[in-house]
GROMACS .gro file of N, CA and C in nm:
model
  282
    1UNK      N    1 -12.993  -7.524  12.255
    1UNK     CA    2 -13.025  -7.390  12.305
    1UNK      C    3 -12.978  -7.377  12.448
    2UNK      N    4 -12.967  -7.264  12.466
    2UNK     CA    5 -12.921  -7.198  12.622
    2UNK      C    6 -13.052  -7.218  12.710
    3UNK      N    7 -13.011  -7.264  12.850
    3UNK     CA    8 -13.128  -7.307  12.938
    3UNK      C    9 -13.080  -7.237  13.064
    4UNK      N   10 -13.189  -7.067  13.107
    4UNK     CA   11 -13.109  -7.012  13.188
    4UNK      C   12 -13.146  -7.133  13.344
    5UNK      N   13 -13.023  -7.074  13.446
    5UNK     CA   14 -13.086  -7.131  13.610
    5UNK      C   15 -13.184  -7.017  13.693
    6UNK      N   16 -13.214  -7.095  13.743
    6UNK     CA   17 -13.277  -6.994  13.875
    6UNK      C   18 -13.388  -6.894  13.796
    7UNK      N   19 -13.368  -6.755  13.866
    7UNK     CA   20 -13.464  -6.615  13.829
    7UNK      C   21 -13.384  -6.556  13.671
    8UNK      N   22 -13.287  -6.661  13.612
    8UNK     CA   23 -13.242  -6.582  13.508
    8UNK      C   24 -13.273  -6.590  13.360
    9UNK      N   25 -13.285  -6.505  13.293
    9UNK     CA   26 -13.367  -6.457  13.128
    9UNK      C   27 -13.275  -6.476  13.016
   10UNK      N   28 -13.290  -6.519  12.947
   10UNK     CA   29 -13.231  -6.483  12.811
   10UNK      C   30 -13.304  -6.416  12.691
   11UNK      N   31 -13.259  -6.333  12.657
   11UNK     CA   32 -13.296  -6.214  12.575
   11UNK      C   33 -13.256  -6.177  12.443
   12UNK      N   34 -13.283  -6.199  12.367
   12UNK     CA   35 -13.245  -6.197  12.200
   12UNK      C   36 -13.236  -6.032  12.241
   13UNK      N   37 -13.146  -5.973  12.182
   13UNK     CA   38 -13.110  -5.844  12.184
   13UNK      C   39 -13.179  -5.789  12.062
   14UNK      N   40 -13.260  -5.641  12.050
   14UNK     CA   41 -13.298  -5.618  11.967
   14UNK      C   42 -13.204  -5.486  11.936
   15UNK      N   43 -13.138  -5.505  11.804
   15UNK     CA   44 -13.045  -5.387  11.779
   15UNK      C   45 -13.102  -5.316  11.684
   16UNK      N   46 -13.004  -5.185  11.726
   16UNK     CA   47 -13.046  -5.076  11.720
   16UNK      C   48 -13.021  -5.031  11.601
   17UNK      N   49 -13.100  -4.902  11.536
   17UNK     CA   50 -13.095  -4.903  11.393
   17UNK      C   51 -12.964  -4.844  11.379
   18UNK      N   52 -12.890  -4.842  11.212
   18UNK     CA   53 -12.764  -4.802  11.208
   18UNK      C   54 -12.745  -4.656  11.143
   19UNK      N   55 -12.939  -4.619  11.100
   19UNK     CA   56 -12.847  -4.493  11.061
   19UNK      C   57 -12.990  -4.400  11.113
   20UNK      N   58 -12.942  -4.230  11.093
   20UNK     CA   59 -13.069  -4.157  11.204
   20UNK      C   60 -13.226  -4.175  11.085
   21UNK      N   61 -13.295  -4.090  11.125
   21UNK     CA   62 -13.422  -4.030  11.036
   21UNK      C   63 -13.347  -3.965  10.919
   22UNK      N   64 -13.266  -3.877  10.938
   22UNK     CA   65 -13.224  -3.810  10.851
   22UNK      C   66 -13.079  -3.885  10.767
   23UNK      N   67 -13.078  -4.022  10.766
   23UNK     CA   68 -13.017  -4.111  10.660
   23UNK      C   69 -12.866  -4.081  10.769
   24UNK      N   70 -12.826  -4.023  10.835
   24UNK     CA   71 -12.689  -4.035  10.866
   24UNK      C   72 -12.637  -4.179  10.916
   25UNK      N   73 -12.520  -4.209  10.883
   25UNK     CA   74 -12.498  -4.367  10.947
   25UNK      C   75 -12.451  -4.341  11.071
   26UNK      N   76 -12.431  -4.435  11.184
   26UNK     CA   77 -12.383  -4.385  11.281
   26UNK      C   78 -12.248  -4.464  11.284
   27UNK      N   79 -12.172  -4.455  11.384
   27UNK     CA   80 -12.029  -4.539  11.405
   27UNK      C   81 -12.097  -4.630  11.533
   28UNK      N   82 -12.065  -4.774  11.508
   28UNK     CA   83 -12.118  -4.854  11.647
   28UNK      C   84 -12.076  -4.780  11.770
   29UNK      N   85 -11.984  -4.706  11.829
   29UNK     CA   86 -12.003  -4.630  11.942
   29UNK      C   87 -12.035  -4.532  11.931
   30UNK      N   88 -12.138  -4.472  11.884
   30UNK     CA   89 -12.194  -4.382  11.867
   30UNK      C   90 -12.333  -4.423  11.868
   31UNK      N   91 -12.382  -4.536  11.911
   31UNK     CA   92 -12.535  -4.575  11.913
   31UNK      C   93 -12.558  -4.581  12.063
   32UNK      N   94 -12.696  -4.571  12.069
   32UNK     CA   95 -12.726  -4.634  12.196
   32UNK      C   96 -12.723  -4.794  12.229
   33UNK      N   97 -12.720  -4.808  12.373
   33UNK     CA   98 -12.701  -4.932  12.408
   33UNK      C   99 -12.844  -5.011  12.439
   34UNK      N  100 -12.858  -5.129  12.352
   34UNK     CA  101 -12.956  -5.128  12.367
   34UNK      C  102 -13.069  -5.207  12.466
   35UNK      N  103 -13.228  -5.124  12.513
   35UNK     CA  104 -13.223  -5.206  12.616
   35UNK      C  105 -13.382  -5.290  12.592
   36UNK      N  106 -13.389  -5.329  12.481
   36UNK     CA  107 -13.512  -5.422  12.441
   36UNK      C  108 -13.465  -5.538  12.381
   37UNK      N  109 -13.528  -5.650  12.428
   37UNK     CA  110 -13.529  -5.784  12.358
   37UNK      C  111 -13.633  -5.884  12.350
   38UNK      N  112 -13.615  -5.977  12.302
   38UNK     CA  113 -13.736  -6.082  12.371
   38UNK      C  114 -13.677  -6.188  12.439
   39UNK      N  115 -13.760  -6.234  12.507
   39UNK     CA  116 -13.704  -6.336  12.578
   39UNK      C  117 -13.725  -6.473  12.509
   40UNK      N  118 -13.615  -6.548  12.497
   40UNK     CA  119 -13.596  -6.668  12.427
   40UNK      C  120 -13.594  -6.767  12.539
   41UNK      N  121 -13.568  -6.747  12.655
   41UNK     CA  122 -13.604  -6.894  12.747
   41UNK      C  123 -13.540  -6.835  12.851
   42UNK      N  124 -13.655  -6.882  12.979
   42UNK     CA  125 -13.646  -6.835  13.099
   42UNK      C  126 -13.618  -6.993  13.188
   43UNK      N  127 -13.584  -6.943  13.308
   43UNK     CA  128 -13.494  -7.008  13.422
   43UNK      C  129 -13.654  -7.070  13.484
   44UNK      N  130 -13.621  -7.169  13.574
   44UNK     CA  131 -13.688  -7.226  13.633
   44UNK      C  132 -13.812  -7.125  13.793
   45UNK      N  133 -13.702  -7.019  13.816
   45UNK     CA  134 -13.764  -6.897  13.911
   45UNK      C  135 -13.635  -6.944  14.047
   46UNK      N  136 -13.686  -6.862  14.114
   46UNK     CA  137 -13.561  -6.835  14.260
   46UNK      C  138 -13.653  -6.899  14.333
   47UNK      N  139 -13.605  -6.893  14.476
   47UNK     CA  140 -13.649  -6.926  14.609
   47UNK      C  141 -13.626  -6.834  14.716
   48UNK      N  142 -13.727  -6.837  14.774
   48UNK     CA  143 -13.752  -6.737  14.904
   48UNK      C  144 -13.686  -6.798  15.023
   49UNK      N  145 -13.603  -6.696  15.118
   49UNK     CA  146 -13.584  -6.756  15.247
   49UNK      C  147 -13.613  -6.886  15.305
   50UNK      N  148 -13.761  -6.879  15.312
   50UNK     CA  149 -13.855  -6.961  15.396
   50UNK      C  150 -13.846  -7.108  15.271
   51UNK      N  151 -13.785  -7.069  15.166
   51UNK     CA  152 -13.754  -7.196  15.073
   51UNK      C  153 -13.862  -7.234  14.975
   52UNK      N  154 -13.982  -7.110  15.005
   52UNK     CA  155 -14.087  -7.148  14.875
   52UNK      C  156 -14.040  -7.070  14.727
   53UNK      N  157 -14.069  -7.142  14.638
   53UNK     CA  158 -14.040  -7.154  14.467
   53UNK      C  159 -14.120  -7.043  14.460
   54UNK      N  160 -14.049  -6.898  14.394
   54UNK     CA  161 -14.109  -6.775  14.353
   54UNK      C  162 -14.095  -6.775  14.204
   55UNK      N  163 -14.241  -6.797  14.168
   55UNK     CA  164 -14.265  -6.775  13.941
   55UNK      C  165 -14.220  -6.680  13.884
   56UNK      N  166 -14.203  -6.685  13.778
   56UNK     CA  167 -14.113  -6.625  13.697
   56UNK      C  168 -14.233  -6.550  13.626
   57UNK      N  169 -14.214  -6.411  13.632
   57UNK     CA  170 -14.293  -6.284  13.608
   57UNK      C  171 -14.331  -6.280  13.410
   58UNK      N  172 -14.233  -6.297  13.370
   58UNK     CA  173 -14.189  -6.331  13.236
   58UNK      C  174 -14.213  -6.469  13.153
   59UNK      N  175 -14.212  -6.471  13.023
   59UNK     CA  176 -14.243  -6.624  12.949
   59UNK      C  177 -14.167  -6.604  12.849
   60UNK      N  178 -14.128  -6.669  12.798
   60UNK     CA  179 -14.077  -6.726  12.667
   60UNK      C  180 -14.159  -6.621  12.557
   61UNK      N  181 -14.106  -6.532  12.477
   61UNK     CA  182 -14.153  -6.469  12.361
   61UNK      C  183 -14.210  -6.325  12.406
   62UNK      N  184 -14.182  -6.304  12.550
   62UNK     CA  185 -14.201  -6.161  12.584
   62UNK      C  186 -14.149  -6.055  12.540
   63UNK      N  187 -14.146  -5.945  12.505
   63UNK     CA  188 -14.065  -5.849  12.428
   63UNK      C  189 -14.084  -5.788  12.551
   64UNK      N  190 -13.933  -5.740  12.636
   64UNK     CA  191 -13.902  -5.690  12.750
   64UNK      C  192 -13.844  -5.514  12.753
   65UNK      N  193 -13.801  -5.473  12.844
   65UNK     CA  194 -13.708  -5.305  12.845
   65UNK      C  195 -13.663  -5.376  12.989
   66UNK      N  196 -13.554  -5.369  12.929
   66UNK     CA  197 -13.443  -5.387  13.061
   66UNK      C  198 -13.369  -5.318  13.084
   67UNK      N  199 -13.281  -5.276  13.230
   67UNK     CA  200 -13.178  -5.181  13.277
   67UNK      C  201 -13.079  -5.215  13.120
   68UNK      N  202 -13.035  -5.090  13.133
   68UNK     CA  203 -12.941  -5.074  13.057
   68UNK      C  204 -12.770  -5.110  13.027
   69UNK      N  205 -12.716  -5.136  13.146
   69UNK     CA  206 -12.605  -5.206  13.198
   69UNK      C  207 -12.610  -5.308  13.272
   70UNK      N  208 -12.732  -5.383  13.254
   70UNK     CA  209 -12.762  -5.509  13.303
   70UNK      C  210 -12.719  -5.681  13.241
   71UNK      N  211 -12.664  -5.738  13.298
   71UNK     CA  212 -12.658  -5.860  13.242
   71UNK      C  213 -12.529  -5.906  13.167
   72UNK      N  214 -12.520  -6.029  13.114
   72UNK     CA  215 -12.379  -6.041  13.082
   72UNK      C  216 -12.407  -6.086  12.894
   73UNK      N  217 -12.356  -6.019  12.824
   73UNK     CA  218 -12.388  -6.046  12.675
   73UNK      C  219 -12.285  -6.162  12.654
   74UNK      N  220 -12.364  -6.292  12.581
   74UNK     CA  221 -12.317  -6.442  12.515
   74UNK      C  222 -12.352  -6.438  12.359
   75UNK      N  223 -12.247  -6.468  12.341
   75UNK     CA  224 -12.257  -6.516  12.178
   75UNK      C  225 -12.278  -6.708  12.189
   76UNK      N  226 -12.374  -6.713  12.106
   76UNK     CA  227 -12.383  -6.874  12.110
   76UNK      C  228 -12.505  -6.912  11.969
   77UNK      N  229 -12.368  -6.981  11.921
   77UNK     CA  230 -12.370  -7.055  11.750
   77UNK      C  231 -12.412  -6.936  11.683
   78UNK      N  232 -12.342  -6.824  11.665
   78UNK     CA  233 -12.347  -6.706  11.632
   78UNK      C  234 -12.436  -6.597  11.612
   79UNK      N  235 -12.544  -6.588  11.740
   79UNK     CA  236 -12.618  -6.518  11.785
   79UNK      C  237 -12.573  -6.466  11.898
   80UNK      N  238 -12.611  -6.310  11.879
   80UNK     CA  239 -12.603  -6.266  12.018
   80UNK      C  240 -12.730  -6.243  12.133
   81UNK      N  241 -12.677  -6.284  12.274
   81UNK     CA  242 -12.824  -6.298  12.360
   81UNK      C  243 -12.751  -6.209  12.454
   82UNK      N  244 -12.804  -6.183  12.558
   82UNK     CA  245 -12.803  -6.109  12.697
   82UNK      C  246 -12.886  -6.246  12.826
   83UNK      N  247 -12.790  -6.252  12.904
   83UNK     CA  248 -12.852  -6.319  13.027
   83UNK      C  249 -12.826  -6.234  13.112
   84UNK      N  250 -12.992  -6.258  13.189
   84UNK     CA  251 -12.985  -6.128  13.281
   84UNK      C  252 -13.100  -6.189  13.404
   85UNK      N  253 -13.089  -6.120  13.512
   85UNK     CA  254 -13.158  -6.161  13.628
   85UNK      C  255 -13.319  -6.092  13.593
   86UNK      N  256 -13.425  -6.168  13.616
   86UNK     CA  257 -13.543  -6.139  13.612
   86UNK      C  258 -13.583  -5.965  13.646
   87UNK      N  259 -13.495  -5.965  13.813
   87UNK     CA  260 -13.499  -5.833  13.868
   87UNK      C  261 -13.453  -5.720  13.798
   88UNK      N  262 -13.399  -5.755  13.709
   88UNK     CA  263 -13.335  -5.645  13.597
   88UNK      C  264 -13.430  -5.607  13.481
   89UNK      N  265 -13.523  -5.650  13.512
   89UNK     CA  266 -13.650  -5.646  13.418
   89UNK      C  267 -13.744  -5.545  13.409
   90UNK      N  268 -13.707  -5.449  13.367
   90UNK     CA  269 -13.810  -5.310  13.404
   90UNK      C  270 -13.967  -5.344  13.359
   91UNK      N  271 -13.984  -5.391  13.235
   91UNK     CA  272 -14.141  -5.343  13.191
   91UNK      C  273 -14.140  -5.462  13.060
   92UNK      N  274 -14.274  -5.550  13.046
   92UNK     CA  275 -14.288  -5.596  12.907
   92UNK      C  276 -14.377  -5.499  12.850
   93UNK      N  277 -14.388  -5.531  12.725
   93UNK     CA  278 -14.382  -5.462  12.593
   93UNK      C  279 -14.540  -5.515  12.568
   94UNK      N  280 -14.623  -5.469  12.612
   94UNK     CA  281 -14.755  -5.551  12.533
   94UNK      C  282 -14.804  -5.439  12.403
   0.00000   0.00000   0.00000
């Protein structure tokens, strides 16, 4: 498995459905981009100036809403994830 560094997340991407309410299919650019996942394994946390270890807001199995053009999408052993900086982290999902 992927082991992020620092303040950074990895995020099982949760995709988006393929066709509307009303049965239409869509064309993949024609969907939204999507900005929920869970988090599959988080980074160790950042450091402050002054050099103290700042915790990681997030855990392992959080279902997140993240910026929308955030982060860099990895394919790995043919899953797709999103790694993304903690700060890019709008809101969990309780």
């Amino acid at each position: 498995m992927l082991e992020p560094i620092g303040d950074r997340v990895i995020v099982k991407v949760k995709e988006e459905e393929e066709k509307t309410v009303g049965g239409i299919v869509l064309a993949s650019n024609a969907k939204e981009k999507p900005t929920e996942g869970e988090v599959v394994a988080v980074g160790n946390g950042a450091y402050a100036e002054n050099g103290e270890k700042l915790p990681m807001t997030v855990k392992k199995g959080d279902v997140v809403l993240y910026d929308k053009y955030s982060g860099t999408n990895v394919k790995y052993e043919g899953e797709k994830y999103l790694v993304l900086h903690e700060r890019d982290i709008l809101a969990i999902v309780k």
